[in-house]
mmCIF file of C-alpha atoms in Angstrom:
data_model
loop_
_atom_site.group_PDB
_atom_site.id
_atom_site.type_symbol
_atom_site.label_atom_id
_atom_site.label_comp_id
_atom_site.label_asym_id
_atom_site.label_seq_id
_atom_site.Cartn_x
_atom_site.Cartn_y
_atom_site.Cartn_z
ATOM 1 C CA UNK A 1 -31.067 -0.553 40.964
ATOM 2 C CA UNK A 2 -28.718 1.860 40.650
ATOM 3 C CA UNK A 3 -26.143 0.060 38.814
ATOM 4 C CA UNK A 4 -28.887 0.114 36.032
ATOM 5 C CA UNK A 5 -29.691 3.411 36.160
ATOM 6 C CA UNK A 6 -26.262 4.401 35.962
ATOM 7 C CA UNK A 7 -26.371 1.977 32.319
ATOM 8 C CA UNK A 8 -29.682 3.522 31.246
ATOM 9 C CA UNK A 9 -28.209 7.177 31.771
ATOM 10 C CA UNK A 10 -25.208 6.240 30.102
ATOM 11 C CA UNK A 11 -27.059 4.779 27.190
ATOM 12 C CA UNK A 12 -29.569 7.718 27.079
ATOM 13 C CA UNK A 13 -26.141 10.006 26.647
ATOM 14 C CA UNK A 14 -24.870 7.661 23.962
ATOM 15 C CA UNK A 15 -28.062 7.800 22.007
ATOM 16 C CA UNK A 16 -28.383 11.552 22.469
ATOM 17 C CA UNK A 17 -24.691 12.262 20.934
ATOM 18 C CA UNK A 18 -25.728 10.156 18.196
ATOM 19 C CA UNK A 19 -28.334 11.920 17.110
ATOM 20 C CA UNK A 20 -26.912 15.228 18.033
ATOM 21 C CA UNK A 21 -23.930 14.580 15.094
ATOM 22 C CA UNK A 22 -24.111 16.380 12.220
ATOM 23 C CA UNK A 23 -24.537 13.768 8.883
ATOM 24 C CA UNK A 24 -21.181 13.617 6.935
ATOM 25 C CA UNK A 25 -20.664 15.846 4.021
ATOM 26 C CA UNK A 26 -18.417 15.514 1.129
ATOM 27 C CA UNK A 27 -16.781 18.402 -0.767
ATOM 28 C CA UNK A 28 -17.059 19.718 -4.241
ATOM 29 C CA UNK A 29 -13.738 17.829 -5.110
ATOM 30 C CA UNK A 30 -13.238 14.029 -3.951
ATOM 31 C CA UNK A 31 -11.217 11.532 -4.483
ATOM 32 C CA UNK A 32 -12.118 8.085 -5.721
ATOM 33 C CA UNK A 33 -11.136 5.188 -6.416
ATOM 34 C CA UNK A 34 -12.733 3.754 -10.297
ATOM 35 C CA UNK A 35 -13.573 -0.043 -10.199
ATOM 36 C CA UNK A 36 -12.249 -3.267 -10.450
ATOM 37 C CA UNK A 37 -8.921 -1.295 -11.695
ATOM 38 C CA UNK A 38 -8.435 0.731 -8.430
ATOM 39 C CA UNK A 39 -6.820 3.620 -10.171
ATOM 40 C CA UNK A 40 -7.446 6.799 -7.799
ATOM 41 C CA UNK A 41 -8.726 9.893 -9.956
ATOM 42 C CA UNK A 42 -10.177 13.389 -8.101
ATOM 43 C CA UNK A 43 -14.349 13.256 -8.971
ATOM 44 C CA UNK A 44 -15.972 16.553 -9.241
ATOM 45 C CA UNK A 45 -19.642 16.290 -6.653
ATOM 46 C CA UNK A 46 -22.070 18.062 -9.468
ATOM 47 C CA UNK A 47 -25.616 19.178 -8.093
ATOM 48 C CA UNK A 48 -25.791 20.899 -11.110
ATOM 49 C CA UNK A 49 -25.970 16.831 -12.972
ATOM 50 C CA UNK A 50 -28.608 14.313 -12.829
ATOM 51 C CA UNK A 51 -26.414 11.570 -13.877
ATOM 52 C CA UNK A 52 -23.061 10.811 -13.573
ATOM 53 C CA UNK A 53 -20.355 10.687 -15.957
ATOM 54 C CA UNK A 54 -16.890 9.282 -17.131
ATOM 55 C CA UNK A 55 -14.170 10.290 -19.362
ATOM 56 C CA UNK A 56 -14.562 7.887 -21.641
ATOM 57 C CA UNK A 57 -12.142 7.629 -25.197
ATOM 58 C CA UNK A 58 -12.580 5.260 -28.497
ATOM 59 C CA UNK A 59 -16.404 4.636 -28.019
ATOM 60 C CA UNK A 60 -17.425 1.650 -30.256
ATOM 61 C CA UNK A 61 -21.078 0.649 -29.983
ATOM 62 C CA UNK A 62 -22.059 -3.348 -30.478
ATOM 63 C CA UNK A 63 -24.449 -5.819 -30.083
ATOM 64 C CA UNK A 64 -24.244 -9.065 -27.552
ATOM 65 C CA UNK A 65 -26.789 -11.039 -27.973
ATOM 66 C CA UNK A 66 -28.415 -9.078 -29.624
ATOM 67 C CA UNK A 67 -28.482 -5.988 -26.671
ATOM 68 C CA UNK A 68 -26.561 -2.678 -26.954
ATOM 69 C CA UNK A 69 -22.966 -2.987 -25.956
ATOM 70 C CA UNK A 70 -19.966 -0.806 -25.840
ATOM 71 C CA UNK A 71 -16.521 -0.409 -26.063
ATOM 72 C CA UNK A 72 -14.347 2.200 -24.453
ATOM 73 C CA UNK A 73 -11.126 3.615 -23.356
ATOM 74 C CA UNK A 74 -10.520 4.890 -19.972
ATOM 75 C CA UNK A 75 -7.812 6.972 -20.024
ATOM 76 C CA UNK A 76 -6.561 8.747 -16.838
ATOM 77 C CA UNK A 77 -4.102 10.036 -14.555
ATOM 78 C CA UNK A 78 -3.848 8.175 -11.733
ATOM 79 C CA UNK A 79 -4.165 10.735 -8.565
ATOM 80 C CA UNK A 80 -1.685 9.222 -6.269
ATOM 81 C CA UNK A 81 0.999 8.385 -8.415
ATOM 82 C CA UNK A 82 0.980 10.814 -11.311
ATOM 83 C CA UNK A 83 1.015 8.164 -13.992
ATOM 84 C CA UNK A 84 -1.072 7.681 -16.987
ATOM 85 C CA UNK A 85 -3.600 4.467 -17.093
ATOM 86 C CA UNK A 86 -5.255 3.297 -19.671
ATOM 87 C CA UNK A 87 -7.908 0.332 -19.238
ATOM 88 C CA UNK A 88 -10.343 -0.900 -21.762
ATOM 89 C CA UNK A 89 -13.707 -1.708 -20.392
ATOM 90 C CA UNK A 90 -17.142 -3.176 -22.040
ATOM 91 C CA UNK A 91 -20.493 -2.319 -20.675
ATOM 92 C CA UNK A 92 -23.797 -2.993 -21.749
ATOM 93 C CA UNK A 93 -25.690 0.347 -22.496
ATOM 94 C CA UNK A 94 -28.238 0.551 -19.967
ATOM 95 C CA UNK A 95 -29.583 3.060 -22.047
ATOM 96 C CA UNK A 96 -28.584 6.516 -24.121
ATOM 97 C CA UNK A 97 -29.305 10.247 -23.629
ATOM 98 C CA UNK A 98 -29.667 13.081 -25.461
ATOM 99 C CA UNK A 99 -27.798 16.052 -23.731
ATOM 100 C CA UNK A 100 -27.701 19.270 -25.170
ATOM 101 C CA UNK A 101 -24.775 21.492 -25.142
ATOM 102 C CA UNK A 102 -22.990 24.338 -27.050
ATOM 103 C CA UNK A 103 -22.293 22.034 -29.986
ATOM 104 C CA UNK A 104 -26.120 21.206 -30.514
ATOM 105 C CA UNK A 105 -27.535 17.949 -29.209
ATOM 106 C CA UNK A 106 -25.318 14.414 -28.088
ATOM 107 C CA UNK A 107 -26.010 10.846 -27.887
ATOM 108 C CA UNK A 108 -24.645 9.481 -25.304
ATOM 109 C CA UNK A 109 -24.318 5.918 -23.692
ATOM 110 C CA UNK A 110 -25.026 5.363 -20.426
ATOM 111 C CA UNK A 111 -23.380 2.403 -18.432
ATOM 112 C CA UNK A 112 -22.870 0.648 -14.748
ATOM 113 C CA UNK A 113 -19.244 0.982 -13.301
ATOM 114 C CA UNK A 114 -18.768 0.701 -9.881
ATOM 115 C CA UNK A 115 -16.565 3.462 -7.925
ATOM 116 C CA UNK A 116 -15.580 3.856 -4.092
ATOM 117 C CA UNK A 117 -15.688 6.852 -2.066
ATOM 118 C CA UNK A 118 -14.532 7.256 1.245
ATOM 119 C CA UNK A 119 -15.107 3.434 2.985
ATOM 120 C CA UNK A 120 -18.037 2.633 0.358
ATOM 121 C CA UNK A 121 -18.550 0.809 -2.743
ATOM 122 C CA UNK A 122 -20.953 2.562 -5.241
ATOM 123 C CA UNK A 123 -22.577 0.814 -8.324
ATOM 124 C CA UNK A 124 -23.302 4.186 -10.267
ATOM 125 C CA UNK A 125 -25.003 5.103 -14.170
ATOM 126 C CA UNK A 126 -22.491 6.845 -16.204
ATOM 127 C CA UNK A 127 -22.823 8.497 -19.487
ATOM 128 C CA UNK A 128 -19.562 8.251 -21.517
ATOM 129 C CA UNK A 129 -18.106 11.513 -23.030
ATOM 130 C CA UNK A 130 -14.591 12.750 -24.326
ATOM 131 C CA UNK A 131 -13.630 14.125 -21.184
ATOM 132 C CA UNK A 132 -10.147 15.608 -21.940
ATOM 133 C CA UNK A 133 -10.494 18.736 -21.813
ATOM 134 C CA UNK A 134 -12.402 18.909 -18.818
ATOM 135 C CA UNK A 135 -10.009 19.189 -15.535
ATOM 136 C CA UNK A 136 -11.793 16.294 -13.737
ATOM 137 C CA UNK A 137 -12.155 12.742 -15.615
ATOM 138 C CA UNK A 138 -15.319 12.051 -13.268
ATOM 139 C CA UNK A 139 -18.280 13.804 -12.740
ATOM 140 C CA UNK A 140 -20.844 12.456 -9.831
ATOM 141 C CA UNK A 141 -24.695 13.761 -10.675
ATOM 142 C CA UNK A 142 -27.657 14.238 -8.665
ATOM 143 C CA UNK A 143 -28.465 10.540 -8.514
ATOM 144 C CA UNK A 144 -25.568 9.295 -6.495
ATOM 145 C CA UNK A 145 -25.505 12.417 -4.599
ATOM 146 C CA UNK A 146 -29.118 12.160 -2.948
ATOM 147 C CA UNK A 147 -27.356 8.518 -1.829
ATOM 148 C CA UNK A 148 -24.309 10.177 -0.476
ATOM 149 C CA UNK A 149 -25.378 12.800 1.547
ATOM 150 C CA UNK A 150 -24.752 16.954 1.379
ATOM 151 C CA UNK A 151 -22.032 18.376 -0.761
ATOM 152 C CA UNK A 152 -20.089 21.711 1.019
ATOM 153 C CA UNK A 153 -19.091 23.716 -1.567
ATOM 154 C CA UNK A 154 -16.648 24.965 0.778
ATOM 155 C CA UNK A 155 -14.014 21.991 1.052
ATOM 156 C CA UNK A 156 -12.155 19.302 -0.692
ATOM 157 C CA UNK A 157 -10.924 16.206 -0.447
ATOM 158 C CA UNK A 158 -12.736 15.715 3.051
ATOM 159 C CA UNK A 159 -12.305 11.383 2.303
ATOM 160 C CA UNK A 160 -9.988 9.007 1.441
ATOM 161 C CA UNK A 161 -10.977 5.888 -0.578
ATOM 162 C CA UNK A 162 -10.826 3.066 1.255
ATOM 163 C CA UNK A 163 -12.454 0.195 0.350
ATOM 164 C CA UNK A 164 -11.605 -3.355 0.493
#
């Protein structure tokens, strides 16, 4: 009897700690890891953006079988070791938006690319946009956030990609 109520107090503790832990937050600034190629780029956490989305250059649009296709350039600098990659991809178009900004209203594709963050693979809708100019090459929206969990404004880089 009192070996097991020695286990049930013990487990009672565990379950108690557990539940007292705070849920893991991310900061404002991550960095990730952009599948199958692997190359490690810093992702800006957005609650400002419902969907995601990816420096993309040389957008060509096609049809497969007769479905909306495209064609695209990613073109970034890899985070850890300072070198430039540049990967061609194809996606179907999953679908387009219209975003409005400065320069009046955008079409832009939207496809699935798959990304890790921290120890977890993420299948993720991107729109594809000339990112260049912009100091991070991925954005992360609203969409993958509510999956991830709270973003603190307040830190960066509180992960490291590691998935296998």
């Amino acid at each position: 009897m009192g070996k097991m109520m020695v286990g049930i107090t013990l487990m009672l503790a565990l379950c108690g700690s557990a539940l007292a832990e705070t849920p893991t937050s991310y900061g404002w600034i991550e960095k990730g890891l952009i599948l199958p190629t692997g190359v490690a780029v810093k992702m800006k956490l957005d609650t400002g953006a419902l969907t995601s989305s990816l420096d993309a250059r040389s957008i060509t649009r096609f049809k497969r079988d007769g479905k909306p296709w495209v064609r695209f350039m990613l073109v970034v600098t890899d985070a850890d070791s300072g070198k430039l990659v540049k990967q061609q991809f194809e996606r179907r178009v999953e679908r387009s938006v219209t975003v409005r900004g400065a320069g009046g209203m955008e079409q832009r594709p939207t496809v699935t690319m798959s990304i890790c963050l921290g120890d977890k693979e993420y299948e993720e809708w991107f729109t594809l946009r000339d990112r260049s100019k912009m100091i991070y090459p991925v954005l992360l929206g609203r969409r993958l956030l509510a999956e991830l969990g709270p973003v603190d404004a307040s830190r960066t880089f509180t992960v490291q990609p590691d998935c296998h």
